[in-house]
Coordinates of C-alpha atoms in Angstrom, one line a residue:
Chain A
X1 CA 14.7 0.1 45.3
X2 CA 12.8 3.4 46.0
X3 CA 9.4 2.8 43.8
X4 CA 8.2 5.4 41.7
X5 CA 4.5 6.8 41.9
X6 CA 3.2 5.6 38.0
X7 CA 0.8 2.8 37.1
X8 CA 2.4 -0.3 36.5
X9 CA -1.1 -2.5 36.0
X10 CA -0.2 -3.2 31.9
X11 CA -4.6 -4.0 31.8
X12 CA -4.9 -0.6 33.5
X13 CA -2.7 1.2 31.6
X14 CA -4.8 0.5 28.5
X15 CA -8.2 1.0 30.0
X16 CA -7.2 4.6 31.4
X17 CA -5.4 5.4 27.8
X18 CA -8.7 4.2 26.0
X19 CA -10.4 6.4 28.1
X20 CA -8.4 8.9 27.7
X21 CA -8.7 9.3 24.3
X22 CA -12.5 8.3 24.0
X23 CA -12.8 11.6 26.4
X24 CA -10.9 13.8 24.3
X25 CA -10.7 12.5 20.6
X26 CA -13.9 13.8 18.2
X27 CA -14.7 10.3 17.5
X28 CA -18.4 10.8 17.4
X29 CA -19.1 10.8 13.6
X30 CA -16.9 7.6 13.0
X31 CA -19.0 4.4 12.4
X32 CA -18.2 1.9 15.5
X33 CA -15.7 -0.8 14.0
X34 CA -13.6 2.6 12.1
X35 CA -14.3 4.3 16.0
X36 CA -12.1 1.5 17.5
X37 CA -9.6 1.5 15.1
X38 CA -9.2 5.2 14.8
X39 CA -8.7 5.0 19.1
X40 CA -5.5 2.1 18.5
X41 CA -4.1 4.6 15.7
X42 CA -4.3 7.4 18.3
X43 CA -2.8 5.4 20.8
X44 CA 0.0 4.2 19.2
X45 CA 1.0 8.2 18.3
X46 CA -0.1 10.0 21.0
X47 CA -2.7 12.6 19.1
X48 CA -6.0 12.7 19.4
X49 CA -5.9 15.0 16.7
X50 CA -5.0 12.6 14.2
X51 CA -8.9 12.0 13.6
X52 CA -9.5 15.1 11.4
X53 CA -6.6 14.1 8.9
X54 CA -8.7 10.4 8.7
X55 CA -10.4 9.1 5.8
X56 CA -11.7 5.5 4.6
X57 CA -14.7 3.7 2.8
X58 CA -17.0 2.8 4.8
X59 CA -16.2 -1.1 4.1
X60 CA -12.6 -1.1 4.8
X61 CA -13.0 -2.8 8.7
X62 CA -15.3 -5.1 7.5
X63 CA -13.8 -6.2 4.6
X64 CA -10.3 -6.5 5.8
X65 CA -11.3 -8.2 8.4
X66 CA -13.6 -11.0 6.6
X67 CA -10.2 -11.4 4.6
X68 CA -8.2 -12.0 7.9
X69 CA -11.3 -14.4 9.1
X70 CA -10.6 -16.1 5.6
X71 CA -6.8 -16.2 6.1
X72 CA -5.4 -13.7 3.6
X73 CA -1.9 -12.4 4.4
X74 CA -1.1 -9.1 5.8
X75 CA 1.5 -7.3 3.2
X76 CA 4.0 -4.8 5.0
X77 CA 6.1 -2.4 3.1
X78 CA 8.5 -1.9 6.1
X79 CA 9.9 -4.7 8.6
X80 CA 9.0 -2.3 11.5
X81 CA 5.1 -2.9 10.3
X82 CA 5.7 -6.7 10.1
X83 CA 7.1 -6.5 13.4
X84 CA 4.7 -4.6 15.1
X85 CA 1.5 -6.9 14.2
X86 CA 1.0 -8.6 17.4
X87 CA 0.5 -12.4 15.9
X88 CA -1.8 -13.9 18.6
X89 CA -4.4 -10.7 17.8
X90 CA -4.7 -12.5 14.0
X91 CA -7.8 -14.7 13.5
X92 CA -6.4 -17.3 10.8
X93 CA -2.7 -17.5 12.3
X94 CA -2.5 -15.2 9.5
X95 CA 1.1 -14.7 7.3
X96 CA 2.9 -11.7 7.8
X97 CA 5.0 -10.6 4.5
X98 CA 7.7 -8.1 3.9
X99 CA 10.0 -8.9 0.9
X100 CA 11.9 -5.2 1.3
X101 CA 15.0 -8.0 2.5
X102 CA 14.4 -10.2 -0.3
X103 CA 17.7 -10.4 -2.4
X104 CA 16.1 -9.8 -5.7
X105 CA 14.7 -6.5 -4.6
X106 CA 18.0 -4.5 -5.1
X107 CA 18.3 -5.8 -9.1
X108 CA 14.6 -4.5 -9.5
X109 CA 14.7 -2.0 -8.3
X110 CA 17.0 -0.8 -10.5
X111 CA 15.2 -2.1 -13.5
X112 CA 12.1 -0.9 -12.5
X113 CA 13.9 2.4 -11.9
X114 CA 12.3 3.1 -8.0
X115 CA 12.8 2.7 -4.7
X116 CA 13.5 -0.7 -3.2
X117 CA 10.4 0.2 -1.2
X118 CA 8.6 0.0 -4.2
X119 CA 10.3 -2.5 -6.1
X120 CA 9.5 -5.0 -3.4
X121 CA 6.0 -4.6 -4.1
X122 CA 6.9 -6.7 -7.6
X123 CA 7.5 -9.9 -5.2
X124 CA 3.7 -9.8 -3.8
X125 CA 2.2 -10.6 -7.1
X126 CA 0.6 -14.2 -5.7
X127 CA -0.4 -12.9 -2.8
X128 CA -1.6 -9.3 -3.6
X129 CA -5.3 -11.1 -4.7
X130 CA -7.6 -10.5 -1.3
X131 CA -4.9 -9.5 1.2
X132 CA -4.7 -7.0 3.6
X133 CA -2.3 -4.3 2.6
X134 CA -0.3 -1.9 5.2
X135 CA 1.8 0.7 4.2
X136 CA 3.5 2.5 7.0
X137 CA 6.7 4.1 5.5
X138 CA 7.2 4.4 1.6
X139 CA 4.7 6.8 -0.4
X140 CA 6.4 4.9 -3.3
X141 CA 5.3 1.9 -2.0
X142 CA 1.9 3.1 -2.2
X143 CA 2.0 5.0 -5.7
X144 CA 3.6 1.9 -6.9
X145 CA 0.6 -0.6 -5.7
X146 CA -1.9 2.0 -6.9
X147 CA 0.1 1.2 -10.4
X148 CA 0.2 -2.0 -10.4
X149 CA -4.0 -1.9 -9.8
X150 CA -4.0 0.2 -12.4
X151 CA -2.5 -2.2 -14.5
X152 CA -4.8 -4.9 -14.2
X153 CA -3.0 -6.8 -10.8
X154 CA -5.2 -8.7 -8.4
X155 CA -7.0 -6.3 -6.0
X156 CA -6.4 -6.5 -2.3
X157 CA -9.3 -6.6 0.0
X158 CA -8.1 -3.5 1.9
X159 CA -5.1 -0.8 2.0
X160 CA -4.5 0.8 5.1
X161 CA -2.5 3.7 3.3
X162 CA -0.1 4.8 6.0
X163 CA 3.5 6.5 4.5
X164 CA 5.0 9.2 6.4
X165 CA 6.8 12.4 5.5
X166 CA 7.6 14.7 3.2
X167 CA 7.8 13.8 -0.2
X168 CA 4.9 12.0 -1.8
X169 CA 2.9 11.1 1.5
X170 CA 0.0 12.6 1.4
X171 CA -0.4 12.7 -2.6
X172 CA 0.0 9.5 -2.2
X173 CA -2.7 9.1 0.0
X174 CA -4.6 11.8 -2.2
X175 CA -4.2 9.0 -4.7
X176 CA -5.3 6.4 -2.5
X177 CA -8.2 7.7 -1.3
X178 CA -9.6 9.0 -5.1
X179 CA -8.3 5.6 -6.7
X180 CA -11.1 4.7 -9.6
X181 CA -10.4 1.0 -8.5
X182 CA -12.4 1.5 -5.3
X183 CA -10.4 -0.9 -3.0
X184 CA -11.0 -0.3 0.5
X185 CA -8.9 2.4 2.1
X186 CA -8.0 3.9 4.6
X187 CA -5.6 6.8 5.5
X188 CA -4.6 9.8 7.7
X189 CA -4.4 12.3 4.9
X190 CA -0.9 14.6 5.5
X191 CA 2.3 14.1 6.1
X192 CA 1.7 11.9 9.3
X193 CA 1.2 8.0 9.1
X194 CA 3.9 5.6 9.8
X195 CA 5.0 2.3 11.2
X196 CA 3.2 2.7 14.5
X197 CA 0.0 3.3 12.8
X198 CA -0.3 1.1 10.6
X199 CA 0.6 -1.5 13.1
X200 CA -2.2 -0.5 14.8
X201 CA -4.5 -0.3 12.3
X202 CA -4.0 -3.7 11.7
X203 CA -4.1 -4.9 15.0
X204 CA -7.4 -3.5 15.9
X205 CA -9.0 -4.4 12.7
X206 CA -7.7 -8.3 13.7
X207 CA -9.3 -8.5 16.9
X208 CA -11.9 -6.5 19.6
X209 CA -10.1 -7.3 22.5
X210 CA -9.1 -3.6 24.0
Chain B
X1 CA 1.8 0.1 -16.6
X2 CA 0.7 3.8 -16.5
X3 CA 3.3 5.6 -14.8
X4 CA 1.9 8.1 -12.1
X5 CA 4.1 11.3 -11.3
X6 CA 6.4 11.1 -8.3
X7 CA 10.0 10.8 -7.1
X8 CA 11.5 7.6 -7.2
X9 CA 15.0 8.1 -6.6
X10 CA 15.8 7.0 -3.1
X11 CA 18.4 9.2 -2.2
X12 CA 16.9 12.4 -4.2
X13 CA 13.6 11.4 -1.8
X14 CA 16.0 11.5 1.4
X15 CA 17.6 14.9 0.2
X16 CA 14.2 16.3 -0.7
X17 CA 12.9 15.5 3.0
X18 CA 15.9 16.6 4.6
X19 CA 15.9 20.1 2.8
X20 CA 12.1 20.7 3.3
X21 CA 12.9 20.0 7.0
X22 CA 15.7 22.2 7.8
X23 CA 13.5 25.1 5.5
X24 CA 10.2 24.5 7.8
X25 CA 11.6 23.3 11.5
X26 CA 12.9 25.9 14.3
X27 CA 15.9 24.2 14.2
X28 CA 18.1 27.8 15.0
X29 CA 18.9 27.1 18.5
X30 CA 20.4 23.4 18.5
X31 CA 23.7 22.4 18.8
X32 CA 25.0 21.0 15.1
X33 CA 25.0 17.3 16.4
X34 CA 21.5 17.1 17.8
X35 CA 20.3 19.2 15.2
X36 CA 21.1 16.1 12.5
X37 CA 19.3 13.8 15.1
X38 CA 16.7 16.2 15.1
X39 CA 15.9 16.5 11.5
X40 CA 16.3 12.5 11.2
X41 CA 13.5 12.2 14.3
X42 CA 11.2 14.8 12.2
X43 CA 11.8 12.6 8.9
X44 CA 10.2 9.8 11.1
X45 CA 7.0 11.0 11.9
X46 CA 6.2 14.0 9.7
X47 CA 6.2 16.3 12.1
X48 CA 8.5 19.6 12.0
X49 CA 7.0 21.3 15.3
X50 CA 8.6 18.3 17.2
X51 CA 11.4 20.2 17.8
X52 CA 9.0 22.1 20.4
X53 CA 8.8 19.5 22.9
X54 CA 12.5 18.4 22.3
X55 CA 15.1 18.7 25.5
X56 CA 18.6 16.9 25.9
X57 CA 21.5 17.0 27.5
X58 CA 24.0 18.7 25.4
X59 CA 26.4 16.0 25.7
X60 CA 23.8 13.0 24.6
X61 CA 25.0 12.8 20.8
X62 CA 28.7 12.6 21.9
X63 CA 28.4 10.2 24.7
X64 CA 25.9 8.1 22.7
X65 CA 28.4 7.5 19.7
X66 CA 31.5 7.3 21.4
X67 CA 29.8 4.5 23.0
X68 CA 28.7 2.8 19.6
X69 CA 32.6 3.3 18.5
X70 CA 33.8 1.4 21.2
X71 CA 31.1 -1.3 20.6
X72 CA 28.3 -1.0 23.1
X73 CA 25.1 -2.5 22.7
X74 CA 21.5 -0.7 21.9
X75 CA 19.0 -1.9 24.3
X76 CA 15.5 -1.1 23.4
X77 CA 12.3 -1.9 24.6
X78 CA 9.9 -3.1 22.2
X79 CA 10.9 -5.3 19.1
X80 CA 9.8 -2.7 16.6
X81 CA 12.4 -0.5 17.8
X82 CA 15.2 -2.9 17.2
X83 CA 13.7 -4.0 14.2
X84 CA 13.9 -0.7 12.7
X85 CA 17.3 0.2 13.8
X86 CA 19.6 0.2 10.1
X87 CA 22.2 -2.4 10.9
X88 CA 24.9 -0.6 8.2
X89 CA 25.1 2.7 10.4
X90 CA 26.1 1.3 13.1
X91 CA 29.9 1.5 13.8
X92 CA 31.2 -1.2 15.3
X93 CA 28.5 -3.6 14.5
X94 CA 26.8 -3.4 17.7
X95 CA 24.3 -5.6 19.6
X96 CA 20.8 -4.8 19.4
X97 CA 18.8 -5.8 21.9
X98 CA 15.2 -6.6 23.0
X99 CA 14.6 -8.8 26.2
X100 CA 10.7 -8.4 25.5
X101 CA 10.1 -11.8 24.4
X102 CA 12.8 -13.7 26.8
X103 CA 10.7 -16.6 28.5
X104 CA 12.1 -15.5 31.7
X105 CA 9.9 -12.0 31.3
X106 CA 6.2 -13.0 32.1
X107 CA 7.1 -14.7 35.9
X108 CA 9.6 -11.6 36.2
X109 CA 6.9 -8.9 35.3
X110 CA 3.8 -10.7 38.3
X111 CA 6.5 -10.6 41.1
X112 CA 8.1 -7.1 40.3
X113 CA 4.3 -6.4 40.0
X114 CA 4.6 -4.1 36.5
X115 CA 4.6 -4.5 33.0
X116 CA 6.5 -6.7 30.8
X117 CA 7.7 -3.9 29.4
X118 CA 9.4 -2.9 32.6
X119 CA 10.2 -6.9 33.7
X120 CA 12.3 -7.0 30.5
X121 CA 14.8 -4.3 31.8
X122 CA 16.1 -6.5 34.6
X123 CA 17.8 -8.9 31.6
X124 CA 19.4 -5.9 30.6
X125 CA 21.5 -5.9 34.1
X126 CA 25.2 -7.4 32.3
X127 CA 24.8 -5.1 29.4
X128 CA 23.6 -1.5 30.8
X129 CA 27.4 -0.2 31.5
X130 CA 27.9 2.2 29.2
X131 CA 24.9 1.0 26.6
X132 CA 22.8 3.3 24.5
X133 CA 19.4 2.6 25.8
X134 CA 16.4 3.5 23.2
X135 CA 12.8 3.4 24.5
X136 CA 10.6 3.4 21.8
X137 CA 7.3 2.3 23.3
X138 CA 6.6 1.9 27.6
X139 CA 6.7 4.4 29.7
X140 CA 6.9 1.9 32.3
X141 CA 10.6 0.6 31.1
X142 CA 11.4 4.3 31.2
X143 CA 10.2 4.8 34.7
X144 CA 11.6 1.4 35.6
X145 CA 15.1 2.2 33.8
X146 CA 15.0 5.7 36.5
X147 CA 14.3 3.0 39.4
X148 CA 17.0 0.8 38.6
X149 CA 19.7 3.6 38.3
X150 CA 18.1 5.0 41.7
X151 CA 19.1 1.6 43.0
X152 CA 22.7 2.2 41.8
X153 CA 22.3 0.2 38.7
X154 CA 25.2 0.5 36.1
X155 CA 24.7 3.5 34.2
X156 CA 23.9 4.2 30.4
X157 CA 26.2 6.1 28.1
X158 CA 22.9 7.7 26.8
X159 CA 19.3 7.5 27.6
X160 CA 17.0 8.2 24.3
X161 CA 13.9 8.4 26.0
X162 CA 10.9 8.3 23.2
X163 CA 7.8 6.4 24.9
X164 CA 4.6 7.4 23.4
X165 CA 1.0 7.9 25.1
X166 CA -1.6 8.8 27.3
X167 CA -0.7 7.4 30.7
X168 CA 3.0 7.8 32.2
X169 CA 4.9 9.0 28.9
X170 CA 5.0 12.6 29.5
X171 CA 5.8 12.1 33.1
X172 CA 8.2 9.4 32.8
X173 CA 10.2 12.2 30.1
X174 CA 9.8 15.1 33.0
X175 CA 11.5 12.4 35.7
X176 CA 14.3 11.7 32.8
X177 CA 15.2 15.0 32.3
X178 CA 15.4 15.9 35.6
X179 CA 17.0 12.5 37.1
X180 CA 19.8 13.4 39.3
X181 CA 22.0 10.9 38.5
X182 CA 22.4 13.2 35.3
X183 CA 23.0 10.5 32.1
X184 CA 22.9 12.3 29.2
X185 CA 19.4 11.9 27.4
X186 CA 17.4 13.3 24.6
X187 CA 13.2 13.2 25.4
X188 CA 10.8 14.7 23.0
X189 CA 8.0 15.9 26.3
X190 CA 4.5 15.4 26.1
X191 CA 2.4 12.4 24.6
X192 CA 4.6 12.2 21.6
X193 CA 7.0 9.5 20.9
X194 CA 7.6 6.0 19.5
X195 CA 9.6 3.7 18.0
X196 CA 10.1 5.5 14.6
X197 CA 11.5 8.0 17.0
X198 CA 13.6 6.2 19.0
X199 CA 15.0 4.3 15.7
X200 CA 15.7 7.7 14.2
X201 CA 17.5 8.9 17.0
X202 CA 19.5 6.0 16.8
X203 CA 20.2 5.9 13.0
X204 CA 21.4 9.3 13.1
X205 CA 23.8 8.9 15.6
X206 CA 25.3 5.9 14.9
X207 CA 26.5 7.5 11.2
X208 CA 26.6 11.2 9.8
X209 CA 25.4 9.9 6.8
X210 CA 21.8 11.4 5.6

């Protein structure tokens, strides 16, 4: 079989794409443990630009990760995000949830009169207190968690606010990011996010290992 | 619960995106079937200047579906590809595969000397006549995909070739679009790519439906 000329070493192939973006990315203002994150959210999409559209509270590495340390579940709007998470990066064998398949979602989502995206949301009620939240599709996923905070529901220890697109993204991350509740957030303000992301969001905020 | 002000209707949010699209992308010059896979790929990632760095062959759309009529199988590389991939589009209810996590991959990937990525391609050896191969994720299973057809490997009925990154994807995309063996493929060149990609190529050609 002729042999390409590419890099094949898989160890490599992160180090130099690390590097890569460390050399290129304007990553200086970003406190270290956001730094590292911001580099696997850049990685996954391929733009070191995505930086200027990033915004957080200070304590959103920290604390999602002394939830993870803890145990608390990751919640996933999408089953490409609860895919994604690689499982041996979590430190508690952590559980990964997504109820968007969850035959009860269809019914409420009619009563509630939203998206299944959102209605799904309804079905994290006993595990929403101290969890890790990642949205990487629906903005009416995330409007509809920022209602249910409103309304009193147990507060997660983090959002990593990533829906994608058009409609409702970025005020959605607009909402995120000025929510009174002061959970900690983070997001890439915009219409970019998505499944990718927030995967890696999660996955460097559940381990160092580069 | 205090209701906050956004759309909710599902398919008034998909109609939304889709006209906000077709008003903001360059989408003049494309032929009527890749310009629906086109809109569908921007939907994914937020992006309307995609369509920049977007090459094909103008017979990928046809040659992809007419395979998925006839029942061939979507290989993918990475798990979050075939986990996003909407099993209700697809025509004939098609396999979807991902040999990623085959126990067989690991011992494969140290004596072919690459990535598992890359390793996981040689389980796909029964299946690649006349698949539709999606690569989300590796630039190495896209380089390794070239190799194998070099090597007179069965050939694709399309090659949708979305890896994402800073080392390999952009050239692995240049090599695809200008393989010899000419298999119809769609590449979005550069660092830009990914499995929301690749799963939106896919979705929108296995069904008109938006």
């Amino acid at each position: 079989m002729t042999r390409r000329d590419y890099v094949r070493d898989g160890a490599e192939i992160y180090k130099r794409s690390f590097a890569t973006i460390r050399a290129e990315a304007p990553l200086d203002g970003l406190p270290p443990d956001i730094e590292r994150v911001a580099v696997r959210m850049i990685h996954s999409c391929g733009m070191v630009d995505l930086v200027d559209d990033l915004a957080f509270s200070p304590d959103v590495v920290r604390s999602a990760r002394a939830a993870l340390d803890t145990g608390a579940p990751i919640l996933c709007d999408a089953h490409m995000v609860a895919s994604g998470i690689t499982r041996r990066r979590l430190p508690a064998d952590n559980e990964v949830v997504c109820t968007l398949s969850d035959p009860r979602v269809p019914a409420l989502a009619k009563t509630l009169g939203t998206t299944r995206s959102a209605a799904a949301l309804d079905l994290w009620a006993d595990q929403l207190d101290g969890a890790v939240v990642a949205i990487g599709n629906a903005p009416t996923a995330l409007f509809r968690l920022l209602e249910m905070i409103d309304a009193d529901a147990p507060r997660p220890a983090a959002i990593l606010g990533l829906p994608v697109g058009f409609i409702g993204a970025a005020e959605s991350k607009v909402d995120l990011a000025e929510h009174e509740a002061g959970v900690p957030y983070l997001v890439v303000h915009g219409r970019r996010g998505g499944s990718a992301m927030a995967v890696a969001a999660v996955n460097a905020i559940a381990s160092e290992a580069e």
